[in-house]
XYZ file of C-alpha atoms in Angstrom:
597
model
C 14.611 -4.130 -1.222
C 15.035 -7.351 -2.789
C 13.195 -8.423 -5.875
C 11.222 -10.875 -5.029
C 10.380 -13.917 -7.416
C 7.131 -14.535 -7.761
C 6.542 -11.080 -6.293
C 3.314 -12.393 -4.698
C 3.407 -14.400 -1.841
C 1.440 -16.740 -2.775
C -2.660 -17.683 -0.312
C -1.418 -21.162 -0.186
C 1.489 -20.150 1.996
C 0.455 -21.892 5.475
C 4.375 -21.043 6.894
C 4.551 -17.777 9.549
C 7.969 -18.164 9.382
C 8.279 -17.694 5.364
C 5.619 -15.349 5.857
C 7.977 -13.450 8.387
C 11.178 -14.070 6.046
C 9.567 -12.744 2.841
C 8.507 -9.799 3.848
C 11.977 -8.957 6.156
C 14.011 -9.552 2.567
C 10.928 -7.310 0.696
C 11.631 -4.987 3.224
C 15.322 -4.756 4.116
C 17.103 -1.847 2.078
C 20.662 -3.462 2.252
C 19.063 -6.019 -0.031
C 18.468 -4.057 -2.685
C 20.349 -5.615 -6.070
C 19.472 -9.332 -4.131
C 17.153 -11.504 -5.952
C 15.072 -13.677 -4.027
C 13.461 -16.709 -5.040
C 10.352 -18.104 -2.898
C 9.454 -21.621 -2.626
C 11.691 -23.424 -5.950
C 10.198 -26.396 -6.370
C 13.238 -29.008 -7.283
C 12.016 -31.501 -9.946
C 14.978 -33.721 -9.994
C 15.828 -34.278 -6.610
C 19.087 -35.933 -5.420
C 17.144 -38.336 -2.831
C 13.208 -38.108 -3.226
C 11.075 -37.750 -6.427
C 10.887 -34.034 -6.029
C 11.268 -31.304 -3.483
C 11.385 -27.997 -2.670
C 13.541 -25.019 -1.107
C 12.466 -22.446 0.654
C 14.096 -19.532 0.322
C 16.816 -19.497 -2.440
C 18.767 -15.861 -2.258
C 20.883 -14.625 -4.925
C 23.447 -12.390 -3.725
C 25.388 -10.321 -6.314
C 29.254 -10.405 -4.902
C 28.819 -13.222 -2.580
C 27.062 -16.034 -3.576
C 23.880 -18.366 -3.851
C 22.318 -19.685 -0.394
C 19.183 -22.102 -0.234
C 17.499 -21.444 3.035
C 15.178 -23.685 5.014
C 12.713 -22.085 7.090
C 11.398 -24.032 10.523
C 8.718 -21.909 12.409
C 7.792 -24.178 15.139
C 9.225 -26.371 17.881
C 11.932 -28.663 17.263
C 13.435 -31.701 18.349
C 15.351 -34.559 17.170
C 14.362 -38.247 19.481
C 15.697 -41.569 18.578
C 17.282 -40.261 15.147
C 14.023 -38.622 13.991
C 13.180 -34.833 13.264
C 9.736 -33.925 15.005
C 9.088 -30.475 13.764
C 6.029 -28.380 14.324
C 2.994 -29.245 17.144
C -0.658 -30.854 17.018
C -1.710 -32.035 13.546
C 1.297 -29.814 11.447
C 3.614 -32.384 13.550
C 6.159 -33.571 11.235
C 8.837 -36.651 11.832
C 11.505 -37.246 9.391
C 14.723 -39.021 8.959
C 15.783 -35.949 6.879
C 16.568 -33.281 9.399
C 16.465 -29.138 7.997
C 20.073 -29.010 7.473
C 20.127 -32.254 5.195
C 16.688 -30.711 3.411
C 18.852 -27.378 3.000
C 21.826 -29.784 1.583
C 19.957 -31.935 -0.613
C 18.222 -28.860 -2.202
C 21.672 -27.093 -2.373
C 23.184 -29.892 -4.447
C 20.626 -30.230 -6.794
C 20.171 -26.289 -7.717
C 23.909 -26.673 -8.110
C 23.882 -29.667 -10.019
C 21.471 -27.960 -12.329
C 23.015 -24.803 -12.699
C 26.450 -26.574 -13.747
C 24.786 -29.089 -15.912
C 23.308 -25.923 -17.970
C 25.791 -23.448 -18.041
C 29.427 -24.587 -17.365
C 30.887 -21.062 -16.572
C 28.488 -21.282 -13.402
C 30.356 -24.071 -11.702
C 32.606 -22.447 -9.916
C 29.682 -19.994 -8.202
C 29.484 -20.632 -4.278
C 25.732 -22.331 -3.232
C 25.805 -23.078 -0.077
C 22.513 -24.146 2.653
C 21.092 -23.002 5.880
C 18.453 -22.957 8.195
C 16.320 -20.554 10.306
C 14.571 -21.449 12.961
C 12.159 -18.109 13.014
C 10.160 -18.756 16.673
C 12.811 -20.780 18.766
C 16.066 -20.087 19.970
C 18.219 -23.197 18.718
C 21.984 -23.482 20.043
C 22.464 -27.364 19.425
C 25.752 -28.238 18.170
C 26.457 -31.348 16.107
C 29.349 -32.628 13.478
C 26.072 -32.293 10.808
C 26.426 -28.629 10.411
C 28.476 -25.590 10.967
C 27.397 -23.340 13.955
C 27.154 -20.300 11.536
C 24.620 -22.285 9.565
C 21.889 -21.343 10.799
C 20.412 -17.891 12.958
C 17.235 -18.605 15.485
C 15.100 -16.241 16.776
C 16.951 -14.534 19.149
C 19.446 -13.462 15.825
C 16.277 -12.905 13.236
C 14.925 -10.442 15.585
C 17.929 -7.930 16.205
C 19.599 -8.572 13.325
C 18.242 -7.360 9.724
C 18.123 -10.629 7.428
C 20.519 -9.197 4.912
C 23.186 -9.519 7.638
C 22.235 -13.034 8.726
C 22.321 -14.247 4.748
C 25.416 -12.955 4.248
C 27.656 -13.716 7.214
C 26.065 -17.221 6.375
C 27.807 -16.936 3.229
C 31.313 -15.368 4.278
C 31.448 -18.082 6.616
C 30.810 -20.333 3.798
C 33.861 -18.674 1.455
C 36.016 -19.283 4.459
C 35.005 -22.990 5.292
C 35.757 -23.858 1.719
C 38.240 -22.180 0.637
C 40.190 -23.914 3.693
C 39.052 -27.610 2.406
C 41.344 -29.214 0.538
C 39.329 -30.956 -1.458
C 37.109 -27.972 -2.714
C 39.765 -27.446 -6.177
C 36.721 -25.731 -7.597
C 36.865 -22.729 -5.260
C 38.371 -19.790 -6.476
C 38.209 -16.261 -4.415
C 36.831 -14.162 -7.427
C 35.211 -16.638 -9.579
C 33.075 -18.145 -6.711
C 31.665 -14.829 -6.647
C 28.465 -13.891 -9.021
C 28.275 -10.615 -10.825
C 25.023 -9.186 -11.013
C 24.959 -10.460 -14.622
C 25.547 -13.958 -13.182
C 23.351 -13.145 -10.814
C 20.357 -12.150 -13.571
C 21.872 -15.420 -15.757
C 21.294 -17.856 -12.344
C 17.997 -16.573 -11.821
C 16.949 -17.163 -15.261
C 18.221 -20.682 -15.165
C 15.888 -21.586 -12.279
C 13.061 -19.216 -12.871
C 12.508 -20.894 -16.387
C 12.365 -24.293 -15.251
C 11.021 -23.539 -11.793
C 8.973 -20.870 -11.382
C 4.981 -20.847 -11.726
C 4.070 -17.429 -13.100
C 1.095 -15.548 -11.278
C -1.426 -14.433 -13.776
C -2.315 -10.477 -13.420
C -5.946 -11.209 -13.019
C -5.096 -13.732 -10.217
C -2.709 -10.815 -8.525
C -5.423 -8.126 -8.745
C -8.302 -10.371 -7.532
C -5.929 -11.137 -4.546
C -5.228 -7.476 -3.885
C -8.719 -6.577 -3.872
C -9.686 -8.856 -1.445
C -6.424 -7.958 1.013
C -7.953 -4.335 0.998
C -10.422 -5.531 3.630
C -8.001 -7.568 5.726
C -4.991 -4.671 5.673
C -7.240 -2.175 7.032
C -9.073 -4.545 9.497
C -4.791 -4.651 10.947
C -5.483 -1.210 11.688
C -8.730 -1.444 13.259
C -7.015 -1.561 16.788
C -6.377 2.197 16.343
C -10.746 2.679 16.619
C -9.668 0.910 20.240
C -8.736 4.372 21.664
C -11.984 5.647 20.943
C -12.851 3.714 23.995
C -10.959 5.965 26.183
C -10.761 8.950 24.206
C -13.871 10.962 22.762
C -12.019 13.072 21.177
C -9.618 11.902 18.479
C -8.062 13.064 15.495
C -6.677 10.303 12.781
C -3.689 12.081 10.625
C -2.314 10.434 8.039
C -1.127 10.704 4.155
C -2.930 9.082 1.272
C -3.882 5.131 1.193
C -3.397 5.146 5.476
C -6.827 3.710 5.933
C -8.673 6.944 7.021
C -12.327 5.996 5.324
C -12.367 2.953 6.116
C -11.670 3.403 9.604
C -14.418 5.963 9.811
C -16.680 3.776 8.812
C -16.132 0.964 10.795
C -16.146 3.548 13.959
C -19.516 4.622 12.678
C -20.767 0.773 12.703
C -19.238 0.768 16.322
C -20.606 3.882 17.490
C -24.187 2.846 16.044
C -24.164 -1.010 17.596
C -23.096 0.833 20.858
C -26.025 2.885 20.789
C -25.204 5.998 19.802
C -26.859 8.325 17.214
C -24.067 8.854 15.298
C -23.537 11.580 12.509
C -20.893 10.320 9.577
C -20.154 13.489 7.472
C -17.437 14.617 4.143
C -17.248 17.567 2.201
C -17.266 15.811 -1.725
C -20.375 14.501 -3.234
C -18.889 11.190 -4.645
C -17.079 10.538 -1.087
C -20.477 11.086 0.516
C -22.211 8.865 -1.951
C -19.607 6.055 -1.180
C -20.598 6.556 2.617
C -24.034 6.412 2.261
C -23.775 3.183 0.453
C -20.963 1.623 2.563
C -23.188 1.968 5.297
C -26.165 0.632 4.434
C -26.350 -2.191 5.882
C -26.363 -1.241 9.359
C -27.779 2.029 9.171
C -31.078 -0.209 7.907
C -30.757 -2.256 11.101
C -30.442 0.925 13.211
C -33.245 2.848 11.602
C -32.616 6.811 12.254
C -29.440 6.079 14.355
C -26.993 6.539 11.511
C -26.939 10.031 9.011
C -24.313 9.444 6.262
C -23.479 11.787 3.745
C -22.012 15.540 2.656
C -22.175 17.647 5.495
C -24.355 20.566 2.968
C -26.490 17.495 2.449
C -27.435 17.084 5.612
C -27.806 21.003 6.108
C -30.206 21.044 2.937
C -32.415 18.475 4.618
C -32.278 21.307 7.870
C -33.376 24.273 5.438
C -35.229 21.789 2.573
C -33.142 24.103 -0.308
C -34.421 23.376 -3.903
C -32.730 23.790 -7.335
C -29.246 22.801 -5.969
C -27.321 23.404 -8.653
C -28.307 26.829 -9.189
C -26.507 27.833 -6.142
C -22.933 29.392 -5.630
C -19.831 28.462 -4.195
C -20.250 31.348 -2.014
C -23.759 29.813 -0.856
C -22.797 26.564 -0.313
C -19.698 27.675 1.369
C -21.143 31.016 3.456
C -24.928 31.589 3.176
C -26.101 27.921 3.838
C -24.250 27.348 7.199
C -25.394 31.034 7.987
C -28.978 30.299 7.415
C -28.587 26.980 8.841
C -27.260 28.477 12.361
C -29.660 31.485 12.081
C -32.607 29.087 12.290
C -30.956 26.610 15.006
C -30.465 29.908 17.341
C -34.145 31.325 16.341
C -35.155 27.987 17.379
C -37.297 27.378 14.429
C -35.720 23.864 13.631
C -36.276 21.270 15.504
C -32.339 20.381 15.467
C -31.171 17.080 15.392
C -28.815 16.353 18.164
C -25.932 13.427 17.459
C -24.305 11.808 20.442
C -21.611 10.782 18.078
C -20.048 12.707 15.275
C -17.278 11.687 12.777
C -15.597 13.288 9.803
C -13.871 11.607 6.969
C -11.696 14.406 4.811
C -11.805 16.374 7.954
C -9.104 18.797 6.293
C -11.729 19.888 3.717
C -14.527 20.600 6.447
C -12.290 22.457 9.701
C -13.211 26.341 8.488
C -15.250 28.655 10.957
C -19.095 28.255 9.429
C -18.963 24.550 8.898
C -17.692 23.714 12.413
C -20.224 26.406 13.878
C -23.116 24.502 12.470
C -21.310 21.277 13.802
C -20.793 22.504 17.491
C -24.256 22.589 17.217
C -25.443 19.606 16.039
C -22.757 17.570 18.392
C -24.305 16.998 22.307
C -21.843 18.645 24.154
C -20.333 20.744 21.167
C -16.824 19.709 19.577
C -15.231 21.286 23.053
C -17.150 18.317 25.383
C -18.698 15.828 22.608
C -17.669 12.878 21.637
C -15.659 13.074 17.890
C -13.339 11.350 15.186
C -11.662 13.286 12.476
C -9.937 11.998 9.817
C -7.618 13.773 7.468
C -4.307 14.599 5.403
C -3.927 17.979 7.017
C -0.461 19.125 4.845
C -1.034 17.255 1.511
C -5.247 17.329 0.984
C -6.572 20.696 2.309
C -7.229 21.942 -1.117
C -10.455 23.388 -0.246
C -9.628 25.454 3.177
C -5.843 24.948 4.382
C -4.589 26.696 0.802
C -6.723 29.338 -1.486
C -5.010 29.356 -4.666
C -1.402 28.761 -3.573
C -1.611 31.189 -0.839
C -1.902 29.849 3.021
C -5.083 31.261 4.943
C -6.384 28.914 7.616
C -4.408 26.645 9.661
C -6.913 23.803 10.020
C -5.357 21.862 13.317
C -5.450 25.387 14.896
C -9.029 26.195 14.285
C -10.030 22.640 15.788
C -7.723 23.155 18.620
C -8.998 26.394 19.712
C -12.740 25.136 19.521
C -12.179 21.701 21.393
C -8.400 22.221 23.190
C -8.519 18.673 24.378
C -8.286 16.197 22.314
C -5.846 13.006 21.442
C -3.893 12.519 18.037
C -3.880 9.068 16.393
C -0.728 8.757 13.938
C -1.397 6.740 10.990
C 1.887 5.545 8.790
C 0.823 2.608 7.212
C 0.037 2.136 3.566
C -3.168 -0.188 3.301
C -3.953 0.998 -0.296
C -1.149 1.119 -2.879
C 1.215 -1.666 -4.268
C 4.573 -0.898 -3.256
C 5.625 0.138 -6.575
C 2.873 3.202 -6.810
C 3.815 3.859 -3.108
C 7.223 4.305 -3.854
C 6.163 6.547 -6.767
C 4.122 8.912 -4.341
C 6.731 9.403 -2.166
C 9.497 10.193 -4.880
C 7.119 12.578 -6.949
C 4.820 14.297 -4.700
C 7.557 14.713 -1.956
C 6.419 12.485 0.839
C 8.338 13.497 4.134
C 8.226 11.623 6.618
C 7.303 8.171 4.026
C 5.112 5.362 4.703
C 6.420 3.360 8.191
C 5.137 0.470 5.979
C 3.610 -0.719 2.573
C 1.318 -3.425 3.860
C 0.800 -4.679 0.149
C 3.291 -7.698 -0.477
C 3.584 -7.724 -4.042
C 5.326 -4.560 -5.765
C 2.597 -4.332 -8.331
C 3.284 -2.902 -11.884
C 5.146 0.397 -12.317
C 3.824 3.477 -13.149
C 3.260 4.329 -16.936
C 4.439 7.660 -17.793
C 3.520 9.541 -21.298
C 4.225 12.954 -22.134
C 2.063 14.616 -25.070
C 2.253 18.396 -26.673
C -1.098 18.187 -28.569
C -4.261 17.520 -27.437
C -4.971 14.528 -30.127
C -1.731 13.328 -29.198
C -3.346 13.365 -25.689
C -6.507 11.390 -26.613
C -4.494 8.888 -28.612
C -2.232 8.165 -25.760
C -5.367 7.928 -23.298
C -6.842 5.481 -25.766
C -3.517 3.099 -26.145
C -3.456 3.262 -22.246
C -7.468 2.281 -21.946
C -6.553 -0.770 -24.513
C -3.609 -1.980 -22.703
C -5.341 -1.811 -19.535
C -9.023 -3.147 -20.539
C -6.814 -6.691 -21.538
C -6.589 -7.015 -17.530
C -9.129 -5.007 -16.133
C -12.674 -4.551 -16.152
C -13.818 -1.384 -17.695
C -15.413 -0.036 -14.761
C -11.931 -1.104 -12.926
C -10.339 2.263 -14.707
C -11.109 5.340 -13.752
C -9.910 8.309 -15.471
C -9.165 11.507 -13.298
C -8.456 15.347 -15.032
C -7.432 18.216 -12.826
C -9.885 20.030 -15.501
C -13.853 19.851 -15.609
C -15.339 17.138 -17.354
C -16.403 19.585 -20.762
C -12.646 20.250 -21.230
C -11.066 17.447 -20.238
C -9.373 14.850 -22.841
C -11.783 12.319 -21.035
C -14.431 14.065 -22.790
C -13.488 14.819 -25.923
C -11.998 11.273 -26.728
C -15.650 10.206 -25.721
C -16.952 12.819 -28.041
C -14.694 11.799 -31.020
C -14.811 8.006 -30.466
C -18.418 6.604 -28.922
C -16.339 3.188 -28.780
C -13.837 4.011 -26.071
C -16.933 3.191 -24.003
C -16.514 6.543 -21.351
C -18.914 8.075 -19.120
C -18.700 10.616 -15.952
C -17.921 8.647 -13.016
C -20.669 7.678 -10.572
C -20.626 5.251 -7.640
C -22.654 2.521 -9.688
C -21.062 2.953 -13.361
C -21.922 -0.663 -15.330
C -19.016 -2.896 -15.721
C -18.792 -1.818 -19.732
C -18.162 1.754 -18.956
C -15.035 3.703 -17.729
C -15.858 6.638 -16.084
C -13.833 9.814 -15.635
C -14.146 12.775 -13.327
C -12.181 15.399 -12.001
C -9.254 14.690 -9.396
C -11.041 17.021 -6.934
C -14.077 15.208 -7.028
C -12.696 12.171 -6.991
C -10.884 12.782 -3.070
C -11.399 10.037 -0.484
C -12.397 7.076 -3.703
C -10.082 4.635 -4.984
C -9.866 2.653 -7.642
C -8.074 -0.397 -9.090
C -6.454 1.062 -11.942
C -6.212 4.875 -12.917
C -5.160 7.282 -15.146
C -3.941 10.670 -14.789
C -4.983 13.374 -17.830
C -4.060 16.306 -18.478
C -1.453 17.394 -16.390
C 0.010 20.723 -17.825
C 0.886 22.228 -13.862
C 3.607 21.199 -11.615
C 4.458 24.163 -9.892
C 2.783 25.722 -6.589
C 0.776 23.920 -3.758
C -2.040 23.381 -5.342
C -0.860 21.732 -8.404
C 1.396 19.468 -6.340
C -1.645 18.913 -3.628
C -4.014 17.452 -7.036
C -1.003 15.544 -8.434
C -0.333 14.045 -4.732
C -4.266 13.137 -4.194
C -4.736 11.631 -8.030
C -1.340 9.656 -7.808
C -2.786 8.156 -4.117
C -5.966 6.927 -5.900
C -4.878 3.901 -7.501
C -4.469 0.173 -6.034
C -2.602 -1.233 -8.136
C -1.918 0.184 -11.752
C -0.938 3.969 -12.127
C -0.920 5.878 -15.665
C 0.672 9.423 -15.842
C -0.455 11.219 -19.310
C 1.237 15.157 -19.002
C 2.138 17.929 -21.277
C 5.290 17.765 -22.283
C 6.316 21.161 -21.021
C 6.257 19.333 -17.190
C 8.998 16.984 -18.298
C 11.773 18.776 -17.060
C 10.105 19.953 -13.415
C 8.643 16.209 -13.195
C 12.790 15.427 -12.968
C 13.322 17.441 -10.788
C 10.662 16.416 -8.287
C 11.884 12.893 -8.438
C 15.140 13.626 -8.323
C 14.586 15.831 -4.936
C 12.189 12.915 -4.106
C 14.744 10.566 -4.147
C 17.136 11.829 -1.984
C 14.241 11.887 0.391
C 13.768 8.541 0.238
C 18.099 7.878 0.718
C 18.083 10.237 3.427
C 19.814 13.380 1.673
C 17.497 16.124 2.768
C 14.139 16.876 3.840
C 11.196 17.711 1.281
C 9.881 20.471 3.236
C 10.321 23.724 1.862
């Protein structure tokens, strides 16, 4: 994947057809040590007072091209370029291949004029034409100078940049006149490569601030997922679905836009989780149109709706074993005895589904659905290999098979596929696959910027620990708000380093998490109650386990949690297995071996 320069592409970007091109060169593997510079504005400009090239593309071993981009309909009438249709109609004098020249010969101009052992380095132009096929031929330019659509669309763009190029080392090398040329020295190195880039990035390029790049993000996260919305469009014809997918696929939201669906269409609809702070999140996410459908919409935990069946008091003095055994007992016992008067949900849809498929829960839930899960009308949504921490795995051991209880209960049903990352920058998406093992990866990171990489610490004492958190929460509060950060523990909140820092310093400003935390606070929580949230920025604490499901399942889910900046603080004693996993990880990702064991 090429590095892209800015790495943000940027709102004011009208173009589909740069839009297309810098994502294919994000995208394409083959262009991995290419640099690739977006929309160089040219200040001294051979014929005009300025301009601008498109695409410029670095390529170490080969050369520089400067690439101009045409993504409508084109025609040339009485001498004139008419490019485009309606009101983005353009007519020049200046045709795409003399744009492409005159931007060529002023980057190369440049680059001469500053550093003299550049001169020799092959720049050469060209021209896509991304939504037409073009086959004109003309004494103006070269017929491999330019690739339409019929060529962008079977062939990857690192392979239409660079036969561009070869052609180029052959057209000149056989002109007389081009005494500059020289077989090897034509060629950049990648240090040349890093040395022309820094040329025209210094003069050229406008720098993105942070702030600007994460207010962009944040608003993307509503228009990525809304792509995906087409997969609710099988609901239609299906009514019973199950959504699988990893981390950062989409899953919550979708559920709760096929809540808002199922509600407008008239159904009483029942939106359930398993975690409290996921539940929360629902309730609130909802709001809106659960007010305008009074009583059609329930949104919450599922054991909060079955405490409002049984009207249990003193919560928290339960156990595990109630919430998890004697609640859905009693809860069934009185539905059968008839002595509640049951609420019955024409609609029912579960985010975190992996956490919520064991026998009691779906008992009471065949029950509340009209028709049962075998004839009713259902979504699920879950990470059924990498989430199940609370039913697929009991401490490292495998017990229940969660797709096989729901199968035998409702044996006909459809299963949605979902691939695409609509969370994570592609840096932090990368990272999850390498370290947590991610087989099959992502069909697609649907963030275009790469984001920041993924700060890793290792400590051995636990002040070392809270003095690493605290440089991380300084570093962090210069770009983000403090409510931006969350900080997540595998441990409870009374042991975790969260804690105590908060204990030992009251100014580090920390507070357990909750869904409406004041901008001035950071909050922390555990990883497992954190499942199914997000958050801007977050750090990872104490991390002493990397061995076994379940330590692998936390560091997967608390890794997929952040949008854009990712801190890893672990004990020093997982240094050597954290290696290892990337190292296994990355031979995933070239295709060496599977990561299933």
């Amino acid at each position: 994947m090429a590095k892209m320069i800015p790495p943000y592409l940027s709102a004011d970007c009208k173009s589909p057809g740069e839009k297309l091109l810098f994502d294919r060169f994000r995208t394409d593997p083959a262009t991995d040590d290419w640099i690739v510079l977006h929309s160089l504005g040219i200040a001294k400009h051979p014929e005009r007072l300025s301009g601008e090239i498109d695409f410029v593309v670095v390529v170490p071993g080969l050369g520089v091209l400067c690439l101009e981009v045409k993504a409508g309909n084109v025609r040339r009438y009485d001498g004139f370029w008419i490019c485009g249709s309606g009101i983005n109609q353009e007519k020049s004098s200046v045709g795409p291949f003399r744009q492409a020249s005159d931007g060529m010969h002023a980057i190369k101009k440049y680059l001469s004029r500053t550093d003299q052992s550049l001169s020799r380095i092959l720049i050469y132009s060209g021209v896509i034409f991304t939504y037409i096929n073009f086959d004109e031929e003309s004494p103006e330019w070269h017929k491999w100078q330019h690739a339409d659509r019929s060529r962008i669309y079977s062939t990857p763009i690192s392979e239409v940049c660079s036969r561009m190029l070869r052609c180029a080392h052959e057209h000149v090398r056989s002109t007389p006149s081009s005494f500059w040329y020289d077989a090897k020295a034509s060629r950049p190195d990648k240090e040349q490569s890093l040395q022309i880039t820094n040329i025209l990035r210094g003069d050229f390029e406008c720098v993105f601030p942070l702030r600007a790049a994460i207010d962009q993000t944040e608003k993307q996260i509503i228009v990525f997922t809304e792509e995906q919305f087409a997969a609710l469009d099988t609901l239609d014809v299906n009514n019973r679905l199950v959504f699988r997918g990893p981390a950062g696929t989409g899953k919550t939201f979708l559920a709760v836009e096929a809540a808002r669906r199922s509600v407008l269409s008239g159904k009483k609809t029942l939106l359930i989780c398993f975690n409290r702070m996921l539940g929360q999140w629902l309730n609130q996410a909802t709001k809106s149109f659960r007010d305008q459908n009074s009583g059609m919409l329930t949104a919450g935990t599922l054991h909060s709706v079955m405490r409002s069946m049984i009207k249990t008091e003193n919560a928290a003095d339960y156990s595990q074993n109630y919430w998890n055994k004697q609640l859905p007992s009693l809860v069934i016992e009185s539905i059968l005895e008839e002595s509640l008067d049951v609420p019955q949900f024409d609609m029912l849809i579960v985010d975190e589904a992996q956490d919520i498929i064991k026998e009691e829960f779906m008992d009471v839930l065949d029950l509340l659905l009209t028709g049962g899960l075998s004839g009713g009308k259902w979504a699920f949504f879950g990470d059924f290999e990498r989430q199940a921490i609370y039913t697929q795995f009991s401490a490292g051991t495998h017990s229940i098979d969660c797709m096989e209880i729901l199968r035998a209960r409702s044996p006909f049903h459809f299963v949605y596929p979902l691939r695409i990352n609509c969370r994570n920058t592609l840096n932090i998406s990368v990272g999850i696959e390498v370290a947590c093992l991610l087989d099959p990866r992502y069909s697609k990171v649907l963030h275009a910027e790469s984001g920041s990489d993924i700060d890793i610490e290792f400590y051995s004492t636990a002040e070392e620990q809270q003095h690493k958190l605290l440089k991380q929460l300084s570093s962090l509060r210069n770009t983000f708000s403090n409510n931006e950060i969350v900080i997540l523990s595998p441990k409870e909140n009374t042991v975790s380093c969260a804690e105590q820092l908060s204990a030992a310093d009251t100014h580090a400003y920390l507070s357990p998490f909750h869904t409406d935390i004041p901008k001035t606070v950071t909050g922390y929580a555990t990883i497992q109650a954190f499942k199914g949230l997000e958050a801007p920025a977050v750090i990872l604490t104490d991390i002493e386990e990397l061995e076994g499901y379940y330590a692998q399942a936390l560091l997967y889910i608390g890794m997929s949690r952040a949008r854009i900046h990712l801190v890893l603080i672990m004990h020093e004693k997982c240094r050597k297995k954290y290696l290892e996993i990337n190292e296994q990880g990355l031979k995933i990702i070239l295709g060496g071996q599977s990561g299933k064991s």
